[in-house]
Tab-separated table of C-alpha atoms and ligand atoms in Angstrom:
chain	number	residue	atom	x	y	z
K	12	UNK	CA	120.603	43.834	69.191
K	13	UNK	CA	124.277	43.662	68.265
K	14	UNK	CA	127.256	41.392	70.011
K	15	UNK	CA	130.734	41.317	69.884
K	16	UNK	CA	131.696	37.772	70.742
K	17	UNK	CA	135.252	37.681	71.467
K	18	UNK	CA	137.300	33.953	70.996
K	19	UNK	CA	133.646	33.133	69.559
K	20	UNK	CA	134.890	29.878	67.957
K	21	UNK	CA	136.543	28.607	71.310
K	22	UNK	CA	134.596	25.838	73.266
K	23	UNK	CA	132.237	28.141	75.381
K	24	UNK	CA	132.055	31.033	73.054
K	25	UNK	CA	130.686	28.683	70.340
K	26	UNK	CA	127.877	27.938	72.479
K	27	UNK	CA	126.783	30.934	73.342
K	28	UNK	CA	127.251	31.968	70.165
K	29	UNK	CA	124.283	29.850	69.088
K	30	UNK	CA	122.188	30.677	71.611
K	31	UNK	CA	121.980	34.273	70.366
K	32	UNK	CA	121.887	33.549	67.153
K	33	UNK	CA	118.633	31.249	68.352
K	34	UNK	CA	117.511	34.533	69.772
K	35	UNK	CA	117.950	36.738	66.650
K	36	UNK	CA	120.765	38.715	68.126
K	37	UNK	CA	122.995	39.782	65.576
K	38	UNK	CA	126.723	38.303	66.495
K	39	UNK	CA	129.776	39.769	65.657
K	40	UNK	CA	132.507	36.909	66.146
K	41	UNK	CA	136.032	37.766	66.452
K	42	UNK	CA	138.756	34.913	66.805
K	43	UNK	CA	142.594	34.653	66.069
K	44	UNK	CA	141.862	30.986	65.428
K	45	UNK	CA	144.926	29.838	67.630
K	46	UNK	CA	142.701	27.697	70.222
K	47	UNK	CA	139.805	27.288	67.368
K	48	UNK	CA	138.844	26.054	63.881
K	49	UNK	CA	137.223	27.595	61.211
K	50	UNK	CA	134.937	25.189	61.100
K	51	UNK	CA	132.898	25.677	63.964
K	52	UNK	CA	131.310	28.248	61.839
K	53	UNK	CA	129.786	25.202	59.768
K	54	UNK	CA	128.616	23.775	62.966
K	55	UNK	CA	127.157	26.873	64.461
K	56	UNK	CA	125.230	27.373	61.071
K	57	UNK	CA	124.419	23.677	61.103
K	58	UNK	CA	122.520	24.195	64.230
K	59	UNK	CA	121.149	27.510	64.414
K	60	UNK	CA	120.339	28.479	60.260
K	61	UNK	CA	122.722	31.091	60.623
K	62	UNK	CA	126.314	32.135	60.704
K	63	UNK	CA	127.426	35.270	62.660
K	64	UNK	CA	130.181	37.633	60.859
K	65	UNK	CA	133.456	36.678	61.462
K	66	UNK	CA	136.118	38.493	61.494
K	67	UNK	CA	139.742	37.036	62.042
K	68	UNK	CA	141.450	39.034	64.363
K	69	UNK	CA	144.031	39.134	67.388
K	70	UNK	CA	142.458	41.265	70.589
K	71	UNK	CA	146.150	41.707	71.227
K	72	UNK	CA	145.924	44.175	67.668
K	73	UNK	CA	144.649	48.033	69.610
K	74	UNK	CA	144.193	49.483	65.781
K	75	UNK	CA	142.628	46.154	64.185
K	76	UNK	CA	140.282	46.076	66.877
K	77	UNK	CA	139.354	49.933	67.240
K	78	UNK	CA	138.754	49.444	63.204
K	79	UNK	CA	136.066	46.688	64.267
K	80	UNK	CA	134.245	49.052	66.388
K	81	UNK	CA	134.432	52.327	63.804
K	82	UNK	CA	133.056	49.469	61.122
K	83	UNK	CA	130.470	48.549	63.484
K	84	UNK	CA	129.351	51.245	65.419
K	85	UNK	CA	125.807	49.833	66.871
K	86	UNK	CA	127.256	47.266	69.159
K	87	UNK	CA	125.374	46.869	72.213
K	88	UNK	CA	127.304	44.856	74.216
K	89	UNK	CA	130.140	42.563	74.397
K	90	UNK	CA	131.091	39.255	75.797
K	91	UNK	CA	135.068	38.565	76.215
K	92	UNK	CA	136.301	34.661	76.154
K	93	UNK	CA	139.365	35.500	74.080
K	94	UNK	CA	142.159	34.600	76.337
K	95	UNK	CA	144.467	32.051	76.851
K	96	UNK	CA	142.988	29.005	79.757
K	97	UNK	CA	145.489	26.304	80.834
K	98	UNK	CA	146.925	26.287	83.752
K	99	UNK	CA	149.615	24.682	83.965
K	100	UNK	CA	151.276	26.101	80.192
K	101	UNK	CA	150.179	29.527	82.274
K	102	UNK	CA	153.230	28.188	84.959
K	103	UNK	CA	155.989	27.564	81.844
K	104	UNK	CA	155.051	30.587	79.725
K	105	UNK	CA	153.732	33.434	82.289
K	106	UNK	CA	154.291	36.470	79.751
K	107	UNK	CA	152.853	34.930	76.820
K	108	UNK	CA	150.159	34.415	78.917
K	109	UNK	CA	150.074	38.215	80.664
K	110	UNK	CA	150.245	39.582	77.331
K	111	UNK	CA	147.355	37.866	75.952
K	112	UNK	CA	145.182	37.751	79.207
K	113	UNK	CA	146.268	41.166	80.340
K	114	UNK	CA	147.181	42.953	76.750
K	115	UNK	CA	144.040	41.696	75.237
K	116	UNK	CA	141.294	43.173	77.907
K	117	UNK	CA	143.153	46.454	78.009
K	118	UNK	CA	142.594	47.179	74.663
K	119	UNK	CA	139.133	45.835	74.344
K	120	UNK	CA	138.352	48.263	77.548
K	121	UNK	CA	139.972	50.962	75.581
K	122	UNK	CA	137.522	50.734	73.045
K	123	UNK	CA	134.540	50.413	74.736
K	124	UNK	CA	134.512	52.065	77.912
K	125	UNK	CA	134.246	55.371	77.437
K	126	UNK	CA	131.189	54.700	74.718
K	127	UNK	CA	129.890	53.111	77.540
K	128	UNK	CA	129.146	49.629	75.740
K	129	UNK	CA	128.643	46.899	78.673
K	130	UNK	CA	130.630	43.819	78.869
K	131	UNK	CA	130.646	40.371	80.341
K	132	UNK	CA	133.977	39.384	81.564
K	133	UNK	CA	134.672	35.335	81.524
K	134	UNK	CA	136.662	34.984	84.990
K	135	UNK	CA	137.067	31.502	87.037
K	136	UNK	CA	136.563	30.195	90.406
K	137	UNK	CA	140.495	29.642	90.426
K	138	UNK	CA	140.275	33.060	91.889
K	139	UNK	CA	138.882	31.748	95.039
K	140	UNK	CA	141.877	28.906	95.834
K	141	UNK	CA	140.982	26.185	98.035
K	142	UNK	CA	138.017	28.361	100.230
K	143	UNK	CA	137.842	27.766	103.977
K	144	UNK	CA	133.375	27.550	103.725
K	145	UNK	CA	131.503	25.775	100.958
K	146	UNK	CA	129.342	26.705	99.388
K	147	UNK	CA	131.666	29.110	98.110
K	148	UNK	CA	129.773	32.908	97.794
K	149	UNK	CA	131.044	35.555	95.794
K	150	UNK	CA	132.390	37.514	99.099
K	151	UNK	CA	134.695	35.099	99.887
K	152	UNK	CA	138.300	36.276	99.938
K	153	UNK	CA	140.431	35.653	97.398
K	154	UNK	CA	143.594	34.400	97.474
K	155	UNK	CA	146.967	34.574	95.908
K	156	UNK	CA	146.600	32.982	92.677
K	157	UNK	CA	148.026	29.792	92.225
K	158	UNK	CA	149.571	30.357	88.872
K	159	UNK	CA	149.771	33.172	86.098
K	160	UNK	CA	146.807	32.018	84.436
K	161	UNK	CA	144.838	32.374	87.625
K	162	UNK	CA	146.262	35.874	88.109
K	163	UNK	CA	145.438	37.262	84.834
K	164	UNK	CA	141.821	36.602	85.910
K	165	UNK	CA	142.226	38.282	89.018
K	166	UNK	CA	143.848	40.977	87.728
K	167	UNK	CA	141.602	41.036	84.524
K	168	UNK	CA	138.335	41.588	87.400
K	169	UNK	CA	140.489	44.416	88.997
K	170	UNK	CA	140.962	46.178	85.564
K	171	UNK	CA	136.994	45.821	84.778
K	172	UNK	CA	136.041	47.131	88.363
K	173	UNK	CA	138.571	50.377	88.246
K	174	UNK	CA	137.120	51.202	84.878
K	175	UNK	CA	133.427	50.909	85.695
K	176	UNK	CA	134.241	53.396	88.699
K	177	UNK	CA	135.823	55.607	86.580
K	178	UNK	CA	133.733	55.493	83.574
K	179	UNK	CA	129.825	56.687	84.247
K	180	UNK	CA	128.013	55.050	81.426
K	181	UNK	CA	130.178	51.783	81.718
K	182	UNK	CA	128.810	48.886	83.196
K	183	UNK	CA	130.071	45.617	83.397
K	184	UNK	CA	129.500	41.710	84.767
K	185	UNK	CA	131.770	38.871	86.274
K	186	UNK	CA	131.055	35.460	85.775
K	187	UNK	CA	133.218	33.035	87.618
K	188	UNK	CA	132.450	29.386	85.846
K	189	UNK	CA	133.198	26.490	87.873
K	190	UNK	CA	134.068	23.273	85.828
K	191	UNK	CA	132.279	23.884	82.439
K	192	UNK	CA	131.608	20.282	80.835
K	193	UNK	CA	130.209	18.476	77.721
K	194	UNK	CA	129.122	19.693	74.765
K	195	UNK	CA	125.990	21.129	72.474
K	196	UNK	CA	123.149	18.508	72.431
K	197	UNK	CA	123.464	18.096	68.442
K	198	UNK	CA	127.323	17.416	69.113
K	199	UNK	CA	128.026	19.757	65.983
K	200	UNK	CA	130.151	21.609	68.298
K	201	UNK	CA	132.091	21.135	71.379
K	202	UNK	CA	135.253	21.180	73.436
K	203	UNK	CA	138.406	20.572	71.240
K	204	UNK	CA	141.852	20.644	73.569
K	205	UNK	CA	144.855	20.850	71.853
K	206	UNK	CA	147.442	18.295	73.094
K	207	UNK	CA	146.595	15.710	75.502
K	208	UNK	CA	144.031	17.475	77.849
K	209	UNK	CA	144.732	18.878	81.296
K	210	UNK	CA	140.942	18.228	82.374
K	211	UNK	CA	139.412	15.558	83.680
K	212	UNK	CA	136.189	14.874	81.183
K	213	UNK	CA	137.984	15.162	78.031
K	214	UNK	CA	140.770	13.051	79.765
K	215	UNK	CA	138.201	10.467	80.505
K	216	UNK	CA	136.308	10.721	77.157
K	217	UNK	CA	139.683	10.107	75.322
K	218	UNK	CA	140.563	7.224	77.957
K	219	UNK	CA	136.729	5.231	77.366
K	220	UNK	CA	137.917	5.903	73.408
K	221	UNK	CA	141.255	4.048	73.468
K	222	UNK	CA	143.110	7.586	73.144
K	223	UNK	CA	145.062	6.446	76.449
K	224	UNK	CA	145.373	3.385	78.175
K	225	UNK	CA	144.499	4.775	81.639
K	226	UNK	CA	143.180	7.817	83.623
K	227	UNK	CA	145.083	8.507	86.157
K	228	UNK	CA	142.768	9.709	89.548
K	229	UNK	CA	145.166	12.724	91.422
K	230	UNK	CA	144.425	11.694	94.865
K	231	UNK	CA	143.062	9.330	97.152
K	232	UNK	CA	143.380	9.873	100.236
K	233	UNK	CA	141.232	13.891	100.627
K	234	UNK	CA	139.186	14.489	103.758
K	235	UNK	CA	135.736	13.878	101.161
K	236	UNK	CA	133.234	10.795	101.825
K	237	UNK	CA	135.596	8.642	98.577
K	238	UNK	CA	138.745	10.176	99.211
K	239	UNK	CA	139.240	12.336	95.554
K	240	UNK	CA	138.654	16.258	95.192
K	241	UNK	CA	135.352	17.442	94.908
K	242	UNK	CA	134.580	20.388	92.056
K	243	UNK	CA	131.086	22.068	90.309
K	244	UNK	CA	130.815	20.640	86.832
K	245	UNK	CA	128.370	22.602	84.555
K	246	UNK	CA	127.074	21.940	81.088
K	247	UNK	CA	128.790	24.327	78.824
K	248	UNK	CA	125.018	24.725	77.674
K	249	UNK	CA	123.760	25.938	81.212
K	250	UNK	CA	126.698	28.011	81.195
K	251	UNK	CA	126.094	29.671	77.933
K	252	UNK	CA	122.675	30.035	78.863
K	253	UNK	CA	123.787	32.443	82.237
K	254	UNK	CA	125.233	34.898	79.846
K	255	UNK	CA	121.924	35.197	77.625
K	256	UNK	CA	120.334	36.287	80.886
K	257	UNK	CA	123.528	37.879	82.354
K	258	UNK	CA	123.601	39.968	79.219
K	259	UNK	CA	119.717	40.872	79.430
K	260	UNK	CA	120.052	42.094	83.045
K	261	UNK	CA	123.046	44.126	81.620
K	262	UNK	CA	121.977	45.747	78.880
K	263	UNK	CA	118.415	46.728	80.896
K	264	UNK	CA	120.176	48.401	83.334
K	265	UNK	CA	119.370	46.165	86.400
K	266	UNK	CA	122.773	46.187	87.426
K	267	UNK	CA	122.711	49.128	89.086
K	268	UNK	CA	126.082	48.707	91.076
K	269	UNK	CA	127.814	49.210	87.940
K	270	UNK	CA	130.518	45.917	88.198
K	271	UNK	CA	128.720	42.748	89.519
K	272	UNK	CA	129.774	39.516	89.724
K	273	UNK	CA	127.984	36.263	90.048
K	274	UNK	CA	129.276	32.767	90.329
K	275	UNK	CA	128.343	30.071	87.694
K	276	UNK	CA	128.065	26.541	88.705
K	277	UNK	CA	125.193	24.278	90.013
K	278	UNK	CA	125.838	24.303	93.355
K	279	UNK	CA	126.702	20.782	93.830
K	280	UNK	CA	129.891	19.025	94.430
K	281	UNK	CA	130.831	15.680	92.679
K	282	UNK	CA	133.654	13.548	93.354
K	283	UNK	CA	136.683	12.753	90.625
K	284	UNK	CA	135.430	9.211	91.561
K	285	UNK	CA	131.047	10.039	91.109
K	286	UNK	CA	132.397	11.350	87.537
K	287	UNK	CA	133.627	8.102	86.547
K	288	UNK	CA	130.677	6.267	87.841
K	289	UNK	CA	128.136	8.432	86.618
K	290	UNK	CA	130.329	8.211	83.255
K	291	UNK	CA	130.484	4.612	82.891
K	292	UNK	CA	126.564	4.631	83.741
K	293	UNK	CA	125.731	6.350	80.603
K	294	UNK	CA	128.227	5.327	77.661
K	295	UNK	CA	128.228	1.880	79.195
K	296	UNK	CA	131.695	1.675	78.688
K	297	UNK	CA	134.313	0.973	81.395
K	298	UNK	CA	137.368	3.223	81.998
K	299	UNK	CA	140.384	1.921	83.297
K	300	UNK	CA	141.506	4.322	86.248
K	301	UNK	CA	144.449	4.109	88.496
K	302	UNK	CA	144.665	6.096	91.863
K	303	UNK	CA	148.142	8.502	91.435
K	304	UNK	CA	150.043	10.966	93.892
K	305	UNK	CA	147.695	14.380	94.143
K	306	UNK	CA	148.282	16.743	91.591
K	307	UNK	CA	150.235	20.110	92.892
K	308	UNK	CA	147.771	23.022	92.921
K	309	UNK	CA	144.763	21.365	93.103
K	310	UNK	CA	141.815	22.431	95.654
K	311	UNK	CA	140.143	19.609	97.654
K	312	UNK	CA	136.904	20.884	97.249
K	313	UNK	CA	135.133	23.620	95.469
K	314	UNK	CA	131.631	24.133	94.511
K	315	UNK	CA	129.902	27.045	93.740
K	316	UNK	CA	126.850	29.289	96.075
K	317	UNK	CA	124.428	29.731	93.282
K	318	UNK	CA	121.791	31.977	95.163
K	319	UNK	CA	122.668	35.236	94.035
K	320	UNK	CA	122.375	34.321	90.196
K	321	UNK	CA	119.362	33.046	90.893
K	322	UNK	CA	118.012	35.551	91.969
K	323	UNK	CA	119.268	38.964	90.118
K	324	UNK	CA	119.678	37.392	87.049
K	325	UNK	CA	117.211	34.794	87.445
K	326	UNK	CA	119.557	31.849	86.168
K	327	UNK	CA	119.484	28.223	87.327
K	328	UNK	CA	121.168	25.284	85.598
K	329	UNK	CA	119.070	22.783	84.156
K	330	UNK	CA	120.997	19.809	82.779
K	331	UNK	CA	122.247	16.830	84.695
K	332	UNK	CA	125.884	15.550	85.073
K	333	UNK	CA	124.249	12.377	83.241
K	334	UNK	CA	123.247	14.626	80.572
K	335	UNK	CA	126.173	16.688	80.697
K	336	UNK	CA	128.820	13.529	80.623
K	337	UNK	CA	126.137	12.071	77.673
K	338	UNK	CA	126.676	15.067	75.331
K	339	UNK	CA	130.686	15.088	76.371
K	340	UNK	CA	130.378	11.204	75.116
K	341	UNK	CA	128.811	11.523	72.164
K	342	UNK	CA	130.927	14.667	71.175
K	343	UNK	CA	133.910	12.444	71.424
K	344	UNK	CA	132.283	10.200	69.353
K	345	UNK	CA	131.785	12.235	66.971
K	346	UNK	CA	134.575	14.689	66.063
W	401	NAD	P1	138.952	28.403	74.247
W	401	NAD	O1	140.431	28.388	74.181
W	401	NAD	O2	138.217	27.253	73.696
W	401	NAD	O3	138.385	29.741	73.577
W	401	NAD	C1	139.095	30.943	73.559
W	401	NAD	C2	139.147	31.437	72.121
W	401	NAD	O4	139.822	32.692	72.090
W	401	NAD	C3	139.891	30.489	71.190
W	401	NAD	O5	139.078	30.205	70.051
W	401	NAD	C4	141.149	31.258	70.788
W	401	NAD	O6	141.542	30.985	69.467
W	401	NAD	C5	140.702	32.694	70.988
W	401	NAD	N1	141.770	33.648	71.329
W	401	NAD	C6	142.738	33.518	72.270
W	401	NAD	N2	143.499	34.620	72.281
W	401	NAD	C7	143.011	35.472	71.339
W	401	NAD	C8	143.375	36.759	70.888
W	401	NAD	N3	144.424	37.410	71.372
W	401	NAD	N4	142.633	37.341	69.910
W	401	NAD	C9	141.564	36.689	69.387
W	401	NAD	N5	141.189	35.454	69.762
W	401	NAD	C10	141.905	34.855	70.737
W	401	NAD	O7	138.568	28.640	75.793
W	401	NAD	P2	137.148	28.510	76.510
W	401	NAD	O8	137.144	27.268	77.314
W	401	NAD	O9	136.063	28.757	75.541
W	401	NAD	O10	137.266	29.711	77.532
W	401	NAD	C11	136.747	30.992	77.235
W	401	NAD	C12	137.054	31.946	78.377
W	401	NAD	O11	136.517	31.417	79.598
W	401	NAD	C13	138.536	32.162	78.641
W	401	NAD	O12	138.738	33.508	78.987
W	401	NAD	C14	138.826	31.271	79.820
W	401	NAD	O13	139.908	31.716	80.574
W	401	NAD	C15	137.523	31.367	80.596
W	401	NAD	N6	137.280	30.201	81.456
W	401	NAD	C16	137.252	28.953	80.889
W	401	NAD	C17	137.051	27.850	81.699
W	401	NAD	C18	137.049	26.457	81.108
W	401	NAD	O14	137.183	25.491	81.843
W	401	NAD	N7	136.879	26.283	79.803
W	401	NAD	C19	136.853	27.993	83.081
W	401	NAD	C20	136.866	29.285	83.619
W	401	NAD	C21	137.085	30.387	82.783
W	402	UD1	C1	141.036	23.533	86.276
W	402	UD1	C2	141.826	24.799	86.439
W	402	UD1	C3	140.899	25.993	86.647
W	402	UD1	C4	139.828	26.050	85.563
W	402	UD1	C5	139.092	24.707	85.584
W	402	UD1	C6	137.942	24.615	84.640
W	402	UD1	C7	143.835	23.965	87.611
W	402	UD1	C8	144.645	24.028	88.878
W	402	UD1	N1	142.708	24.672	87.590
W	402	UD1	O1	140.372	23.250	87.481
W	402	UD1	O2	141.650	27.173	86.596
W	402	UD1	O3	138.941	27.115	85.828
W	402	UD1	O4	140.038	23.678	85.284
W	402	UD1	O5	138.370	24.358	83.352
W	402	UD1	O6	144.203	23.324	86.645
W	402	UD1	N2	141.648	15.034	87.710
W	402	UD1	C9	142.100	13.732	87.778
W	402	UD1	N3	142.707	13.206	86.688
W	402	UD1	C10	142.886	13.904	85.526
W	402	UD1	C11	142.413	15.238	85.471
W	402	UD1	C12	141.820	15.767	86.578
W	402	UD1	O7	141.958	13.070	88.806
W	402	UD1	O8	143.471	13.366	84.578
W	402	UD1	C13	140.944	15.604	88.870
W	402	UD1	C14	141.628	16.829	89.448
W	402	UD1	O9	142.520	16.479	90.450
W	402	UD1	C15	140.417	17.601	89.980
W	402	UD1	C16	139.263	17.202	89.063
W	402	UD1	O10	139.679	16.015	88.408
W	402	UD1	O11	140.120	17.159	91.269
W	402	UD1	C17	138.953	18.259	88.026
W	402	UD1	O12	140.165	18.614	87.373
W	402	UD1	P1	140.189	19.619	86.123
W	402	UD1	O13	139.186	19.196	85.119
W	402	UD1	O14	141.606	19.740	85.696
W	402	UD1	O15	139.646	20.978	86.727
W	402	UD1	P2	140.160	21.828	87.998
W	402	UD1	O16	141.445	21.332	88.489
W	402	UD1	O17	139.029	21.910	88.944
């Protein structure tokens, strides 16, 4: 079997990456390198034996990227991450961020629906906003997007849907992550933000390693048992691991509704506040924290319904937030 990986050297692309490679997939990695290095190719080979072929190349490029697929014409399937992911740049820049969210997937389906080759499309609970029931299903509404980024993925899952109706032999499926977290057991690879980071685990890795002086908690005062927002956080390995099985159930044809979409989380809600805790419990180091004015935009609570990936695609997660906040640790450590 053959994969097109797009944004393969970004944080979760990386990981699956190795997991296919683990599984004697053959991976085709494409990657403009602007959210990346080059050298996660030295840690994916450090890991697995192996290196996929890479190819440097912007999705945003229609003729570079219908070259790819007359070079390689035995791809069975293809899993998009290229994109661009925070939120609030998505607010100061929305059409650099339409034309690489939006641009990007248009030409990719372009290439690859009508030769009916299936494709996983990365999408995000953002699309749900702050959801009146938890649990939160897959049915539940969803609701105007709180910023551009948000929109491109709701717009992105519109684009995928009207072309599987339209094209017969094209299937495709929707995973919404919740809060992907930590990093590949070996720490060879892992998450690398640019900048000083939006999110809340590499905020608090960097804080435990002297990067800042304190982490500032958005919100106290939430109708949750401690007061701060409740979210899903999943080990970018359990995560990776849903699109190995996502991708089997694909490519044999079980999805039989053409467009599915499944939710990707591990069904349990942790406080800002439990992070820290939990955090402190297994690098034994203490981060300094102060409580701050809640941050505009953010849900108060939002974890994920996990039953239906359970049980089409037969996915759980496995790892622990201790083990998840472990591997985040020791990645900062490390790199
Ligand atoms: P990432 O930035 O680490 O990886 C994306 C990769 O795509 C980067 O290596 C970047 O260089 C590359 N890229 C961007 N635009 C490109 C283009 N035009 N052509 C080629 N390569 C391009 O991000 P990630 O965290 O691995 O996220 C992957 C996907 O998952 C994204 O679509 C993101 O929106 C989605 N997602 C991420 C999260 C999260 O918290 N990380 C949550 C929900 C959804
Ligand atoms: C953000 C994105 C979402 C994306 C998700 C996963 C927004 C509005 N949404 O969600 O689109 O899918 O990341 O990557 O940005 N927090 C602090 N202090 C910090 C940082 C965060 O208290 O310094 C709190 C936040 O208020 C939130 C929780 O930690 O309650 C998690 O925040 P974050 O990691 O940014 O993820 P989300 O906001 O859930």
């Amino acid at each position: 079997m053959k994969i097109l990986v797009t944004g393969g050297l970004g944080y979760i692309g990386s990981h699956v990456t190795t997991l296919l490679l683990e599984k004697s997939v053959d991976v085709i990695s494409v990657d403009n390198l602007e959210n990346s290095r080059i050298e996660v190719l030295d840690g994916i080979k450090e890991i697995t034996g192996k290196q996929p072929i890479f190819k440097q190349l912007d999705i945003r490029d229609e003729n570079a990227l219908k070259n790819l697929f007359k070079d390689h014409t035995d791809i069975d399937g293809v899993i998009h991450f290229a994109a661009y992911k925070a939120v609030g740049e998505s607010v100061k820049q929305p059409l650099r961020y339409y034309h690489n969210n939006i641009v990007g997937l248009l030409n990719l389906l372009n290439s690859i629906a009508k030769i009916g080759i299936p494709l996983i499309f990365s999408s995000s609970c953002t699309v749900y906003g702050q959801a009146d029931k938890l649990p939160i299903k897959e049915s539940a509404s969803i609701l105007p997007a709180a910023s551009p980024y948000g929109y491109s993925k709701q717009v992105g899952e519109q684009f995928v849907k009207d072309t599987c109706k339209a094209h017969k032999n094209f299937n495709a499926i929707l995973l919404r992550y919740f809060n992907p977290i930590g990093a590949h057991p070996s720490v060879k690879i892992g998450e690398q933000p640019q900048g000083v980071p939006q999110n809340l685990v590499p905020f608090l890795t960097q804080t435990a390693i002297g990067k800042h002086p304190v982490l500032k908690i958005f919100g106290s005062d939430y109708d949750t048992p401690d007061g701060t927002c409740i979210r899903d956080y999943i080990h970018v390995m359990d995560l990776a691991e849903a699109h190995i099985n996502s991708l089997e159930y694909l490519i044999s044809s079980k999805n039989t509704s053409k467009c599915e979409t499944f939710n990707v989380g591990t069904g349990k809600g942790v406080s800002v506040l439990e992070v820290i805790q939990t955090f402190e419990k297994v690098s034994g180091k203490k981060v300094p924290y102060q409580f701050t004015e809640p941050r505009d935009g953010d849900t108060v609570a939002a974890f994920a319904d996990v039953e239906m990936i359970e049980q089409k695609i037969g996915w759980k997660a496995k790892y622990t937030l201790e083990e998840a906040l472990k591997n985040a640790w020791d990645w900062e450590k490390n790199h």
